[in-house]
mmCIF file with all atom_site columns, C-alpha atoms in Angstrom:
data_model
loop_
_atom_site.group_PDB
_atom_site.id
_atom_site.type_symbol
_atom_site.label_atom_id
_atom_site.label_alt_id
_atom_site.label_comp_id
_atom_site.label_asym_id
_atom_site.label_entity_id
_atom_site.label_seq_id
_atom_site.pdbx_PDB_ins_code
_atom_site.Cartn_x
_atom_site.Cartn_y
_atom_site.Cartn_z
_atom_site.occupancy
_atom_site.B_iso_or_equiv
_atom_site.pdbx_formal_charge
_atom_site.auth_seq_id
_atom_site.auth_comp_id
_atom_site.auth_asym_id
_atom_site.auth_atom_id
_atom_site.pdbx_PDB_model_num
ATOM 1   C CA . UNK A 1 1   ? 0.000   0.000   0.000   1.00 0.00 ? 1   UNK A CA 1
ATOM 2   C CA . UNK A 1 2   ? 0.705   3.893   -0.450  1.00 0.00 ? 2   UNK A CA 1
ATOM 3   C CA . UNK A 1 3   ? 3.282   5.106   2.390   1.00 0.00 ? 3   UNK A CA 1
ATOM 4   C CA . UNK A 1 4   ? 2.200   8.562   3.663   1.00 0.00 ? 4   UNK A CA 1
ATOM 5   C CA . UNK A 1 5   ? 5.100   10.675  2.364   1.00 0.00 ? 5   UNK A CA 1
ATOM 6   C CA . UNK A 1 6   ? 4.221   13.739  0.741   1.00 0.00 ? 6   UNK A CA 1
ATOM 7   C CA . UNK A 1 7   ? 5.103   14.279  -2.712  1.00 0.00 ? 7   UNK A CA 1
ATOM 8   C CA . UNK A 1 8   ? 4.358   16.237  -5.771  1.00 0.00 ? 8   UNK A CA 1
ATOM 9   C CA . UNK A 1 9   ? 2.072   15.130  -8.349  1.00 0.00 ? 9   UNK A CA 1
ATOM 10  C CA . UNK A 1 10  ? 1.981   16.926  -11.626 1.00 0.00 ? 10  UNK A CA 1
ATOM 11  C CA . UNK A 1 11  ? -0.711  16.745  -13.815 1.00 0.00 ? 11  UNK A CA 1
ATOM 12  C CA . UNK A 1 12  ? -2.565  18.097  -17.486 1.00 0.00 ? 12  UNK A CA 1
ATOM 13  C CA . UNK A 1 13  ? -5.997  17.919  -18.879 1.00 0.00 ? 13  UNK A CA 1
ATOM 14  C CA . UNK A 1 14  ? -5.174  16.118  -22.336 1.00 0.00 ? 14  UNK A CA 1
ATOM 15  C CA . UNK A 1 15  ? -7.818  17.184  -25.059 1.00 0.00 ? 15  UNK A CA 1
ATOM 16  C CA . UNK A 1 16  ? -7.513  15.493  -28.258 1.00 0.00 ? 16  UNK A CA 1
ATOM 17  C CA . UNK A 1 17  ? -10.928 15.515  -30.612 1.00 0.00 ? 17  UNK A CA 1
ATOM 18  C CA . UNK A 1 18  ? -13.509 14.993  -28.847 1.00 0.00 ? 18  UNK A CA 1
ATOM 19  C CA . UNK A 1 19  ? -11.389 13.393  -26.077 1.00 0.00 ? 19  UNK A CA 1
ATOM 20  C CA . UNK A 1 20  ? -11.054 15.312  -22.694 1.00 0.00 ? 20  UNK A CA 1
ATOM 21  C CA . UNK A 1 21  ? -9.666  14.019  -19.567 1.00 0.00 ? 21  UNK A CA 1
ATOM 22  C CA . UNK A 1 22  ? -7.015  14.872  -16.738 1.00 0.00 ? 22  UNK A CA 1
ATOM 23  C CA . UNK A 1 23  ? -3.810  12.859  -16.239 1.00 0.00 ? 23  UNK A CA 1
ATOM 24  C CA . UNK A 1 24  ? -1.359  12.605  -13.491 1.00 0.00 ? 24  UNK A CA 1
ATOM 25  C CA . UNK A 1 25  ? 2.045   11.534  -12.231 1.00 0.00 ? 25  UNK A CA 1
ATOM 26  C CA . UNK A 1 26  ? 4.000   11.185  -10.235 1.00 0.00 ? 26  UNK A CA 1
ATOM 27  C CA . UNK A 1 27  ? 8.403   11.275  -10.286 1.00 0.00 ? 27  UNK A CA 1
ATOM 28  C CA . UNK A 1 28  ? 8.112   7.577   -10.736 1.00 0.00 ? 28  UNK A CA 1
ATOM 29  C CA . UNK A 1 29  ? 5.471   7.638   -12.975 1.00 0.00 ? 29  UNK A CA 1
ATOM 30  C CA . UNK A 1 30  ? 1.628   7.603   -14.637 1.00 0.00 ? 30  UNK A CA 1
ATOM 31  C CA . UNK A 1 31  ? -0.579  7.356   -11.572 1.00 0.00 ? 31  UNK A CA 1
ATOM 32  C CA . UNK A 1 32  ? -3.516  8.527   -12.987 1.00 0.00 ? 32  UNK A CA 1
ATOM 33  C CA . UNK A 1 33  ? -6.035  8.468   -15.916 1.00 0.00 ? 33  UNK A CA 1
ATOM 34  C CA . UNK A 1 34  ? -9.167  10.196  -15.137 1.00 0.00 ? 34  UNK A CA 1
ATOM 35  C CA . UNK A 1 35  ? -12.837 9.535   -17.087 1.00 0.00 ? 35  UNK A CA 1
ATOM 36  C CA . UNK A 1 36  ? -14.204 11.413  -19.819 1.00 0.00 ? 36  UNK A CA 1
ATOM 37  C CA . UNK A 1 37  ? -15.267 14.848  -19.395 1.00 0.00 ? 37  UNK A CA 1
ATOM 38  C CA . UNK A 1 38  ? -14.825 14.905  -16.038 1.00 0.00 ? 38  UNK A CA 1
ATOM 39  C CA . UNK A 1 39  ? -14.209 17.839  -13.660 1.00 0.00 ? 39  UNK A CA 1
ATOM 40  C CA . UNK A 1 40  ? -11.247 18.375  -12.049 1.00 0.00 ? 40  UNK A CA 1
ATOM 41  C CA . UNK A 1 41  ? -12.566 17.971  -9.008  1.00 0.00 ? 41  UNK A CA 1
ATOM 42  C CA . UNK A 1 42  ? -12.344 13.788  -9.560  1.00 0.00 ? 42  UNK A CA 1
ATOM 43  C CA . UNK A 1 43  ? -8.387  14.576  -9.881  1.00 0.00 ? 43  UNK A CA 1
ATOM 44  C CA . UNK A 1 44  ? -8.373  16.432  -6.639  1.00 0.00 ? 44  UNK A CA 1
ATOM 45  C CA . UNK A 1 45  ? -10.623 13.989  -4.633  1.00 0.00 ? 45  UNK A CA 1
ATOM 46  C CA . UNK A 1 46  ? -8.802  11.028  -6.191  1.00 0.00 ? 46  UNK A CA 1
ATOM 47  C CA . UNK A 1 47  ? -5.296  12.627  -5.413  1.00 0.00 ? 47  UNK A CA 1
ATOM 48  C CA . UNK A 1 48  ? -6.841  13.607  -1.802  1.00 0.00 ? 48  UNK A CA 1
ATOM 49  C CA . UNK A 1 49  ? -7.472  10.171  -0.969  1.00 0.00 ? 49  UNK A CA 1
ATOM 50  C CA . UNK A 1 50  ? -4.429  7.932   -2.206  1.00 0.00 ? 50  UNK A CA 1
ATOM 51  C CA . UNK A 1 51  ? -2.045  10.352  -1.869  1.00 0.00 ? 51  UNK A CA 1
ATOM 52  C CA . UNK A 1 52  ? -2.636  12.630  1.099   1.00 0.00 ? 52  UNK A CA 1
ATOM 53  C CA . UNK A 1 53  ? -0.823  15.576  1.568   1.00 0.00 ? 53  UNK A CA 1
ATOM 54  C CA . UNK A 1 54  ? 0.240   15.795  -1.698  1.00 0.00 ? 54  UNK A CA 1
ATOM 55  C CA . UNK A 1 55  ? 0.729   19.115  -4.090  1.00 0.00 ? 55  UNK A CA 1
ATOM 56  C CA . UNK A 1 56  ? -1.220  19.047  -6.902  1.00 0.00 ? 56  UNK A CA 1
ATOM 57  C CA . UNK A 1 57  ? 1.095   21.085  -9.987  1.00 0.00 ? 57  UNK A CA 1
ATOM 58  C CA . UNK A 1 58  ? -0.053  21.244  -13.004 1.00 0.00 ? 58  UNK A CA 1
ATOM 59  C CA . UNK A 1 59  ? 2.884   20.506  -15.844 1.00 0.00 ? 59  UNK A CA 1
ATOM 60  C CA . UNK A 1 60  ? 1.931   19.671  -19.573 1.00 0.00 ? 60  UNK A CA 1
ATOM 61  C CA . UNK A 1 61  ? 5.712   19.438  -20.179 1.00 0.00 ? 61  UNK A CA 1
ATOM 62  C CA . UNK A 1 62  ? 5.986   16.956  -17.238 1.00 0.00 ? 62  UNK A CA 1
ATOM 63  C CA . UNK A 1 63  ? 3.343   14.760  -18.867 1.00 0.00 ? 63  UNK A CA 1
ATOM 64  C CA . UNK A 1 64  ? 4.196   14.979  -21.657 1.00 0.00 ? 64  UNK A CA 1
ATOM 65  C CA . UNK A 1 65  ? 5.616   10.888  -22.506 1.00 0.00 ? 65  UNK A CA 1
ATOM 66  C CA . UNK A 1 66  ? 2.473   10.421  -21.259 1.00 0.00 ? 66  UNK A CA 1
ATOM 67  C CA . UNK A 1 67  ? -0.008  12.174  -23.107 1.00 0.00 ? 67  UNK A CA 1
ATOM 68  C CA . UNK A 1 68  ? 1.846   11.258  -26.579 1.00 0.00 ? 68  UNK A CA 1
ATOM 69  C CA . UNK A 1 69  ? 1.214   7.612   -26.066 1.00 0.00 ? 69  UNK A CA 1
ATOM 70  C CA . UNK A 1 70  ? -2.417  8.289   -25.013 1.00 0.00 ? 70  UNK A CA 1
ATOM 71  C CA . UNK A 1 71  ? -2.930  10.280  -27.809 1.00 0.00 ? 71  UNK A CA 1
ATOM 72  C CA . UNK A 1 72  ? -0.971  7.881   -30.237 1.00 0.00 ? 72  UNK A CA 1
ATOM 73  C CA . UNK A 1 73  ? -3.419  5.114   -28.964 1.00 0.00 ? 73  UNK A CA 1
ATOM 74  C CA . UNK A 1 74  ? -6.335  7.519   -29.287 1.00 0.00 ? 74  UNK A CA 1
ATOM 75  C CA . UNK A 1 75  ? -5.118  7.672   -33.029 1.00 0.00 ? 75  UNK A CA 1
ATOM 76  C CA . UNK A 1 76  ? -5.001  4.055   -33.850 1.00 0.00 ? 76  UNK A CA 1
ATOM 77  C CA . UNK A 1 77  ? -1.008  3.963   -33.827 1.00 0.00 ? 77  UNK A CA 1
ATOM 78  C CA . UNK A 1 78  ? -0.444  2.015   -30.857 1.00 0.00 ? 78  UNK A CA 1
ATOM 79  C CA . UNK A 1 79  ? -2.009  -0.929  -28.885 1.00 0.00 ? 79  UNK A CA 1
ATOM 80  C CA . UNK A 1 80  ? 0.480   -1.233  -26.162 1.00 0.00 ? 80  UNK A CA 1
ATOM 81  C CA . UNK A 1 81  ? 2.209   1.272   -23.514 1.00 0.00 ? 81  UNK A CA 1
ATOM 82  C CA . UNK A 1 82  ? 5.502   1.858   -22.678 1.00 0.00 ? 82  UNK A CA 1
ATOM 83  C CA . UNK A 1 83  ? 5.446   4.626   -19.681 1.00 0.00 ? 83  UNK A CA 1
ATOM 84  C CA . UNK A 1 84  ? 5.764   4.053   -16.610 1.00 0.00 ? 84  UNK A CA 1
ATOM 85  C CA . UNK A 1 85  ? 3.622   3.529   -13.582 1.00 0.00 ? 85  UNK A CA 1
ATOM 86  C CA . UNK A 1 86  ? 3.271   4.525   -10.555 1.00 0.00 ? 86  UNK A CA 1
ATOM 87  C CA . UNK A 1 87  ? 0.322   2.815   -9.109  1.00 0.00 ? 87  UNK A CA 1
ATOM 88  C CA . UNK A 1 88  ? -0.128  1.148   -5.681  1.00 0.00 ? 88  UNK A CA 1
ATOM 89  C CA . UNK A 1 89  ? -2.698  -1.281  -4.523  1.00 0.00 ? 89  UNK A CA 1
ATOM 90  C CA . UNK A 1 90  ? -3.135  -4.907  -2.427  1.00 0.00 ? 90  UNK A CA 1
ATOM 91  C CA . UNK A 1 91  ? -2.039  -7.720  -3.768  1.00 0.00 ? 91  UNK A CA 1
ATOM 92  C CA . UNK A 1 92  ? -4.878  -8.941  -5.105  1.00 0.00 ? 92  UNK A CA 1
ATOM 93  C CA . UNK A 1 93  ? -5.899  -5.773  -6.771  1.00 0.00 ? 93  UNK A CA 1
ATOM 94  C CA . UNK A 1 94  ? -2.062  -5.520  -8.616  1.00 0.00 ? 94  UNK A CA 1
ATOM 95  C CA . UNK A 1 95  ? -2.813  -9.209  -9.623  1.00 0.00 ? 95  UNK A CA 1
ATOM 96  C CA . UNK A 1 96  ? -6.220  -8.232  -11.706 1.00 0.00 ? 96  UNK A CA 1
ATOM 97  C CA . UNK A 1 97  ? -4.556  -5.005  -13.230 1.00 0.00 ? 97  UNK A CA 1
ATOM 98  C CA . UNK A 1 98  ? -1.751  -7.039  -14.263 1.00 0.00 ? 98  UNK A CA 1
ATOM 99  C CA . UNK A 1 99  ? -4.299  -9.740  -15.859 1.00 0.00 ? 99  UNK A CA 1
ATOM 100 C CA . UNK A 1 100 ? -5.860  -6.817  -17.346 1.00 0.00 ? 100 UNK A CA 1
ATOM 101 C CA . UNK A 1 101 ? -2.619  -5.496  -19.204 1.00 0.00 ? 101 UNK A CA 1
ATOM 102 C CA . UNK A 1 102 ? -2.625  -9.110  -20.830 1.00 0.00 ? 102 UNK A CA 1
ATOM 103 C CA . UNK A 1 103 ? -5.809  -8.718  -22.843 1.00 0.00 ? 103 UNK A CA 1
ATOM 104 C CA . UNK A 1 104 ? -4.639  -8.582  -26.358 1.00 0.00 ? 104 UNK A CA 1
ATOM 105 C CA . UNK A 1 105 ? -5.798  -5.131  -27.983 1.00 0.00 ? 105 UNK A CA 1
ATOM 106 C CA . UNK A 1 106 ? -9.494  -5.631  -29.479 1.00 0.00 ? 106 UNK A CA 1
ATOM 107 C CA . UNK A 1 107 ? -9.965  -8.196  -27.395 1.00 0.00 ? 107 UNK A CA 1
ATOM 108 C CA . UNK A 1 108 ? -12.621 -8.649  -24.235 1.00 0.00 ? 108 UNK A CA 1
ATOM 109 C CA . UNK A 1 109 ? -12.680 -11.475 -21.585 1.00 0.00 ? 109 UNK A CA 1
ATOM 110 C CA . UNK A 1 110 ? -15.136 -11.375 -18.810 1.00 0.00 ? 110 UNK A CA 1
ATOM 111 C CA . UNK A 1 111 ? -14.974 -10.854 -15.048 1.00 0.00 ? 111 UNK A CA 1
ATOM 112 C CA . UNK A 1 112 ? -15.266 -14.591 -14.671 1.00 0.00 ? 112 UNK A CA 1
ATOM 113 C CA . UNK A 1 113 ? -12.500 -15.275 -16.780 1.00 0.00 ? 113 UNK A CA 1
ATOM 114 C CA . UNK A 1 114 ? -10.289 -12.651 -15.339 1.00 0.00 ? 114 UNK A CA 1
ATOM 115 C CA . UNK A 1 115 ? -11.014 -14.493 -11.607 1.00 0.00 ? 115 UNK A CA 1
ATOM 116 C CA . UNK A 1 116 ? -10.034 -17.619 -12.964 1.00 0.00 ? 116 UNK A CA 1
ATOM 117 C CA . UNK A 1 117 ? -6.637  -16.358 -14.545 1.00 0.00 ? 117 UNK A CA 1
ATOM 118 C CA . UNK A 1 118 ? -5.779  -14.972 -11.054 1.00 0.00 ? 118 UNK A CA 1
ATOM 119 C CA . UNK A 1 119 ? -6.512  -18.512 -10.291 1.00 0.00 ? 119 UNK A CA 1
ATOM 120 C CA . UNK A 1 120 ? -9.425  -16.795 -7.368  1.00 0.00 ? 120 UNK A CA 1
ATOM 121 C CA . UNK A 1 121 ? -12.795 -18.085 -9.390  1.00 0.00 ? 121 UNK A CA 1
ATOM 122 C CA . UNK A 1 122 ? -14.510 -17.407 -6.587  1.00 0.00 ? 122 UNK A CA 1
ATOM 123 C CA . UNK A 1 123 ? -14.032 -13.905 -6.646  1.00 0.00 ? 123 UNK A CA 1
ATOM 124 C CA . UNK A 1 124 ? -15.783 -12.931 -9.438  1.00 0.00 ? 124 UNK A CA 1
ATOM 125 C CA . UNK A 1 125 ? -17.477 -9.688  -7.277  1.00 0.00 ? 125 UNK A CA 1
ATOM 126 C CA . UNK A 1 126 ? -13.944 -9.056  -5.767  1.00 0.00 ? 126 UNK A CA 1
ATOM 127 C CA . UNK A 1 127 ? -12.537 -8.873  -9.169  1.00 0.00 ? 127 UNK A CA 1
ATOM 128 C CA . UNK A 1 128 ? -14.966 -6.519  -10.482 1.00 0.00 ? 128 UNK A CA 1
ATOM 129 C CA . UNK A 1 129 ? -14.119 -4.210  -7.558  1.00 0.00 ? 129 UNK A CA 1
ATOM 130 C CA . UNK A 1 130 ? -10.770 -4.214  -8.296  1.00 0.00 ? 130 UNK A CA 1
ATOM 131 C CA . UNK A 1 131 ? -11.282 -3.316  -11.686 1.00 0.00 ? 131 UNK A CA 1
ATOM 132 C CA . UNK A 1 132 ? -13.722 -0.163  -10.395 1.00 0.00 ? 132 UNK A CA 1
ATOM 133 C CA . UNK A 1 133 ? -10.065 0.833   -8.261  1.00 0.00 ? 133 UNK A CA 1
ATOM 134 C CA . UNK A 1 134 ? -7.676  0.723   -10.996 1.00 0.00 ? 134 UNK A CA 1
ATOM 135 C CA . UNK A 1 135 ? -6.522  4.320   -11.437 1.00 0.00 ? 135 UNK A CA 1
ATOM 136 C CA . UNK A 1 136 ? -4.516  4.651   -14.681 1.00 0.00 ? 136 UNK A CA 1
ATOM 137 C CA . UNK A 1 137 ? -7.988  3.827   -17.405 1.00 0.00 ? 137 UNK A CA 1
ATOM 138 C CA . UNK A 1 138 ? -6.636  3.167   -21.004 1.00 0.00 ? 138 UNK A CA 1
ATOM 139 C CA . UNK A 1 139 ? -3.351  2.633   -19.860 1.00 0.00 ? 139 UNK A CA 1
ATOM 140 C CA . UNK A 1 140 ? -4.485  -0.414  -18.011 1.00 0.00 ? 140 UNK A CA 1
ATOM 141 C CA . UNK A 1 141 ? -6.923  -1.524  -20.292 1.00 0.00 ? 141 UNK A CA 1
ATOM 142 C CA . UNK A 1 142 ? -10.238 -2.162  -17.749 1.00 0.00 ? 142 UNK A CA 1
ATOM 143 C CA . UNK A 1 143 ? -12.549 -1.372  -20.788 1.00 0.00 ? 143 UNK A CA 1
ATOM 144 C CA . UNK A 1 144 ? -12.178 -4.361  -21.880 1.00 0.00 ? 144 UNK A CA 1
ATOM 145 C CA . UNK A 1 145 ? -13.378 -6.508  -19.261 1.00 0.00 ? 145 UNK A CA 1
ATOM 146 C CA . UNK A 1 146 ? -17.497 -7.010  -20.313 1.00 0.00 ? 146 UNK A CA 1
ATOM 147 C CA . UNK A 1 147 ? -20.439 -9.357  -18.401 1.00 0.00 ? 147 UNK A CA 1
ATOM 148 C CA . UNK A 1 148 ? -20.239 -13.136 -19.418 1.00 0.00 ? 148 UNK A CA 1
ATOM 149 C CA . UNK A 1 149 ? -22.885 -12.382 -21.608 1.00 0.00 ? 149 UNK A CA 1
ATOM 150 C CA . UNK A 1 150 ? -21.362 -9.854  -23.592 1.00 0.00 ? 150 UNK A CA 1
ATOM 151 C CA . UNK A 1 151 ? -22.855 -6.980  -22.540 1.00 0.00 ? 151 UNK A CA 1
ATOM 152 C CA . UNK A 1 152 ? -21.382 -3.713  -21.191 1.00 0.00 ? 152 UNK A CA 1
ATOM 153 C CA . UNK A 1 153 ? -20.754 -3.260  -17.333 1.00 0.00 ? 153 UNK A CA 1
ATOM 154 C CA . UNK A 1 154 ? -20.176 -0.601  -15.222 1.00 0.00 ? 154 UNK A CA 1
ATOM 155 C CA . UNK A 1 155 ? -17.002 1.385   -15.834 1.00 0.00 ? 155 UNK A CA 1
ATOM 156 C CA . UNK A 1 156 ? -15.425 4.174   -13.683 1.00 0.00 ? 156 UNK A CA 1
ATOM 157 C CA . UNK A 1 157 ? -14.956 6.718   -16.548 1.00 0.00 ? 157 UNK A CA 1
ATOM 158 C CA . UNK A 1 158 ? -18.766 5.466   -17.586 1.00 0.00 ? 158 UNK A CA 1
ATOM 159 C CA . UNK A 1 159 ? -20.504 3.712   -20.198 1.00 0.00 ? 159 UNK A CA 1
ATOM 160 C CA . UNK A 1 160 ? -20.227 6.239   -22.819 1.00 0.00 ? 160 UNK A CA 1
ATOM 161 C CA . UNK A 1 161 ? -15.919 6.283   -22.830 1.00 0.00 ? 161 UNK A CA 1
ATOM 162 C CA . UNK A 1 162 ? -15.679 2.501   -22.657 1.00 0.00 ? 162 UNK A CA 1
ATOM 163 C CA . UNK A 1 163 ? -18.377 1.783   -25.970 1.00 0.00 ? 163 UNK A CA 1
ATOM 164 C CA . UNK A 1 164 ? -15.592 4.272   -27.156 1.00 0.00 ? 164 UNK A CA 1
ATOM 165 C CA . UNK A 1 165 ? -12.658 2.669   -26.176 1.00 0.00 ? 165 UNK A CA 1
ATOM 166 C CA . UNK A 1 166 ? -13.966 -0.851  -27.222 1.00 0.00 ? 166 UNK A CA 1
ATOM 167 C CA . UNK A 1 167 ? -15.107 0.784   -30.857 1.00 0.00 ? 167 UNK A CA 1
ATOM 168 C CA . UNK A 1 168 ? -11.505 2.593   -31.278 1.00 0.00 ? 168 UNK A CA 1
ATOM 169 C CA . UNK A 1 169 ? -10.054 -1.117  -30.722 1.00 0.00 ? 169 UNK A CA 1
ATOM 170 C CA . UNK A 1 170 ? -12.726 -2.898  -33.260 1.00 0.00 ? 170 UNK A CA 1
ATOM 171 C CA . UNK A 1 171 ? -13.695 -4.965  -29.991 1.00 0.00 ? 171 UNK A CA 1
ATOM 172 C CA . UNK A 1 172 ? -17.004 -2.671  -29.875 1.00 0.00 ? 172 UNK A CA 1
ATOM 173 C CA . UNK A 1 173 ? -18.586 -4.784  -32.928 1.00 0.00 ? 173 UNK A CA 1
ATOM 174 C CA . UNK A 1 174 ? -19.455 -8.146  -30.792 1.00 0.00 ? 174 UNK A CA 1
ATOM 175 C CA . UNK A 1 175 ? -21.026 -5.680  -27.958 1.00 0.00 ? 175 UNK A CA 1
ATOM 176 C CA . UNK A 1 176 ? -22.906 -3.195  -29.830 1.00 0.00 ? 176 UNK A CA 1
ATOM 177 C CA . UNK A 1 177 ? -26.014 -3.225  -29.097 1.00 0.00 ? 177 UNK A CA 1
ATOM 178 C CA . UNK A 1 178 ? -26.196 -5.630  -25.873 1.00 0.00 ? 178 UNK A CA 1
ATOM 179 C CA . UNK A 1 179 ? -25.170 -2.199  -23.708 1.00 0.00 ? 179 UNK A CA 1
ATOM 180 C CA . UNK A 1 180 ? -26.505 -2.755  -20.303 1.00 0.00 ? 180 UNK A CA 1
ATOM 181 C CA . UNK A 1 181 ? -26.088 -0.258  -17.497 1.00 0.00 ? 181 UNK A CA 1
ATOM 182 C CA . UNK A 1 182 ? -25.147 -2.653  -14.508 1.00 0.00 ? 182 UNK A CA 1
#
């Protein structure tokens, strides 16, 4: 877990088409991708809670590495990132956002099958809660995890950014149209 020390955490709101979101880092790296549209206000609460203390600065040139392979991926020119992180969380939860980063670009697999690849298949709920906590969205690819039946599940940056996300990666053809707001 996230020792207390106090650091500095530099951020930028990247706007690319009709993209808007805020990202943040960290010395050691990404820490942050927020949802679509949002205020800055979910930076500040987010930042608040998991890294208290902390100064808030804002530096575009900072994040820079960062928002060029965001935008890059936004663009169709790459499926894979090669930043680095700077994320913290329990065991369990780095062992689902590490199963996450395997799902091959335009690809989904279900909460079920993510449980049983952290060999936990009873934790299907746990998993999903996990997947609500991860911090860095895109970069760790969340949006692609879907319901066993194909549908659309909830999503921290919301339904609306990951039908986007799943369309940009041509994985948005077998779901269209069985969107369900869970």
């Amino acid at each position: 877990m996230r020792t207390n020390k106090k650091q500095t955490i530099y951020w930028t709101k990247l706007v690319y088409g009709e993209w808007s979101l805020y990202l943040a880092a960290t010395e050691k790296g990404l820490c942050y991708v927020g949802s679509l549209h949002k205020p800055f206000d979910e930076l500040d609460q987010w930042s608040s809670k998991h890294f208290p203390g902390s100064t808030l600065v804002e530096d575009a040139a900072a994040l820079k590495p960062y928002t060029a392979e965001i935008i890059e991926y936004m663009q169709g020119k790459r499926q894979q990132f090669t930043i680095p992180f700077d994320y913290q969380g329990t065991s369990f939860q780095l062992a689902v956002w590490d199963a996450l980063c395997q799902i091959p670009y335009g690809e989904t697999k279900s909460y079920s099958e993510i449980a049983h690849q952290i060999q936990k298949p009873a934790a299907v709920r746990a998993v999903g809660t996990a997947i609500g906590a991860n911090p860095v969205l895109i970069t760790v690819p969340c949006h692609r995890v879907i319901g066993k039946n194909g549908a659309l599940t909830g999503y921290r940056g919301g339904l609306e950014m990951k039908t986007r996300l799943l369309e940009l990666e041509g994985a948005g053809k077998q779901t269209r149209g069985s969107m369900q707001h869970a």
